[in-house]
Amino acid sequence: MKIVRTIAELRAQLRGQLRTAFVPTMGNLHEGHLSLMRLAARHGDPVVASIFVNRLQFAPHEDFDKYPRTFQEDCDKLERENVYVLFAPDERELYPEPQEFRVRPPADLGDILEGEFRPGFFSGVCTVVLKLFNCVGPMAAVFGRKDYQQLMIVRRMTQQFALPCEIIAAPTIRENDGLAMSSRNRYLTPTERAEAPRLHRVLREVESRVAGGIADIATIEADATAALVAAGWQPDYVAVRRRSDLKPPSAADLTAAEPLVTLAAARLGATRLIDNLEIER
Ligand code: PAF
């Protein structure tokens, strides 16, 4: 695997490659990320990964400085996945001057759910993803369903800017007890780690109540939130939304079998976890 630090080197390395499949990451790679690399290999060749902890998507009080950085271990893992190029720029390379031009997702998609609790987050994500796409020039790029809203926003951005890149959605990879894999899981204490799968269990309960035909979504969301609070969590939201646009379902949507998803974000101690589940009904 070639480790490339500059945009010029990256472009030279990928010159003439028309079928590149790209996986952007912030590093601290786990099995979930590696599954994205494998999926990328089914959608293009060569596979290019990036590692860049993107300051633009962190609020000042968030964990940018303590975000786990495990570069050598990450390289070893990517090498084993036959990644062709790892693009790992530093901040001066990707943001040589303040990044004043930004991509701002529409408020009805970017300022709800995660965007409500992390203002500016999706603008930071879109800006870096667009820039990385311009550097890599991928034919396909893989994003995990674990970050459901991010996937949807990146997909819309790609469509609206007519970027010549197919966005591939990868399934969420879970630990045996149901906890969705995330780089932030490593912040959990052993007691919190034992408690953490509750988030997935609560979403499954939401799914089974909605799938069972209970139409009172507000009560289902409130019960799920209360179950987390009772177990010591601080939930930001537990929501049932339409898969198509993440808007709350209307009464007609519920009877018309509109595809739905349930999404949650909650803090356990100092760690904020997110998860989601597409509702099968
Ligand atoms: O999902 C992530 O790891 C990040 O948001 C991404 C897409 C790499 C952009 O920094």
Coordinates of C-alpha atoms in Angstrom, one line a residue, residues 33-150:
H33 CA -14.4 0.3 8.5
L34 CA -12.7 -2.8 7.1
S35 CA -16.1 -4.1 5.8
L36 CA -16.4 -0.8 3.9
M37 CA -13.0 -1.5 2.2
R38 CA -14.2 -5.0 1.2
L39 CA -17.4 -3.5 -0.2
A40 CA -15.4 -0.9 -2.1
A41 CA -13.4 -3.6 -3.7
R42 CA -16.6 -5.0 -5.2
H43 CA -17.5 -1.6 -6.7
G44 CA -14.2 -0.5 -8.2
D45 CA -10.5 -0.9 -8.5
P46 CA -8.2 0.3 -7.1
V47 CA -9.5 0.9 -3.6
V48 CA -8.3 4.2 -2.0
A49 CA -8.9 5.0 1.6
S50 CA -8.3 8.3 3.4
I51 CA -7.5 9.0 7.0
F52 CA -8.1 12.6 8.1
V53 CA -9.6 13.8 11.3
N54 CA -11.6 16.7 10.0
R55 CA -11.6 19.7 12.4
L56 CA -14.5 21.3 10.5
Q57 CA -17.0 18.8 11.7
F58 CA -16.2 19.1 15.4
A59 CA -17.6 21.9 17.6
P60 CA -15.1 23.6 19.9
H61 CA -16.4 21.6 22.9
E62 CA -16.2 18.2 21.1
D63 CA -13.6 15.5 21.0
F64 CA -11.3 16.7 18.1
D65 CA -8.2 16.7 20.3
K66 CA -8.8 13.4 22.0
Y67 CA -10.3 11.6 18.9
P68 CA -8.3 8.3 18.8
R69 CA -5.4 8.4 16.4
T70 CA -3.9 5.0 15.7
F71 CA -2.1 5.6 12.4
Q72 CA 0.3 2.7 12.4
E73 CA -2.3 0.1 13.4
D74 CA -4.7 1.5 10.8
C75 CA -2.0 1.2 8.1
D76 CA -1.4 -2.5 9.0
K77 CA -5.2 -3.2 8.8
L78 CA -5.5 -1.4 5.4
E79 CA -2.5 -3.2 4.1
R80 CA -4.2 -6.5 4.9
E81 CA -7.3 -5.4 3.0
N82 CA -5.2 -4.8 -0.1
V83 CA -6.0 -1.0 -0.2
Y84 CA -3.9 0.4 -3.0
V85 CA -3.4 4.0 -1.8
L86 CA -3.9 5.5 1.6
F87 CA -4.4 9.3 1.4
A88 CA -3.4 10.7 4.8
P89 CA -2.9 14.5 4.5
D90 CA -2.2 16.7 7.4
E91 CA -4.3 19.8 8.1
R92 CA -1.9 22.1 6.3
E93 CA -2.2 20.0 3.2
L94 CA -6.0 19.8 3.1
Y95 CA -6.7 23.3 4.6
P96 CA -3.6 25.4 3.7
E97 CA -5.7 28.4 4.3
P98 CA -8.9 28.8 6.3
Q99 CA -11.6 26.9 4.5
E100 CA -13.9 29.8 3.9
F101 CA -15.9 28.2 1.0
R102 CA -18.2 25.6 2.6
V103 CA -21.0 23.3 1.5
R104 CA -24.1 24.0 3.5
P105 CA -26.7 21.2 3.3
P106 CA -30.4 22.3 3.2
A107 CA -31.7 23.0 6.7
D108 CA -34.6 20.6 6.5
L109 CA -32.0 17.8 6.2
G110 CA -28.9 19.2 7.8
D111 CA -30.3 21.0 10.8
I112 CA -32.4 18.1 12.2
L113 CA -31.5 15.1 14.4
E114 CA -27.7 15.1 14.4
G115 CA -27.6 18.6 12.9
E116 CA -29.8 20.0 15.7
F117 CA -27.5 18.7 18.4
R118 CA -24.2 19.2 16.5
P119 CA -24.7 22.5 14.6
G120 CA -22.3 22.8 11.7
F121 CA -21.5 19.1 11.7
F122 CA -22.9 18.3 8.3
S123 CA -21.5 21.4 6.7
G124 CA -18.1 20.2 8.0
V125 CA -18.7 16.7 6.6
C126 CA -19.9 17.8 3.2
T127 CA -17.1 20.3 2.8
V128 CA -14.4 17.7 3.5
V129 CA -16.1 15.0 1.5
L130 CA -16.4 17.2 -1.6
K131 CA -12.8 18.2 -1.2
L132 CA -11.7 14.6 -0.8
F133 CA -13.8 13.6 -3.8
N134 CA -12.0 16.3 -5.8
C135 CA -8.7 15.0 -4.8
V136 CA -9.4 11.3 -5.3
G137 CA -11.8 11.5 -8.3
P138 CA -13.6 8.3 -7.3
M139 CA -16.1 6.4 -9.5
A140 CA -17.7 5.0 -6.3
A141 CA -17.5 5.9 -2.6
V142 CA -18.6 3.8 0.4
F143 CA -20.3 5.2 3.5
G144 CA -21.8 3.2 6.4
R145 CA -25.5 3.1 7.3
K146 CA -24.4 3.6 10.9
D147 CA -24.2 7.3 10.1
Y148 CA -27.6 7.2 8.4
Q149 CA -28.2 10.9 8.1
Q150 CA -24.6 11.5 6.9

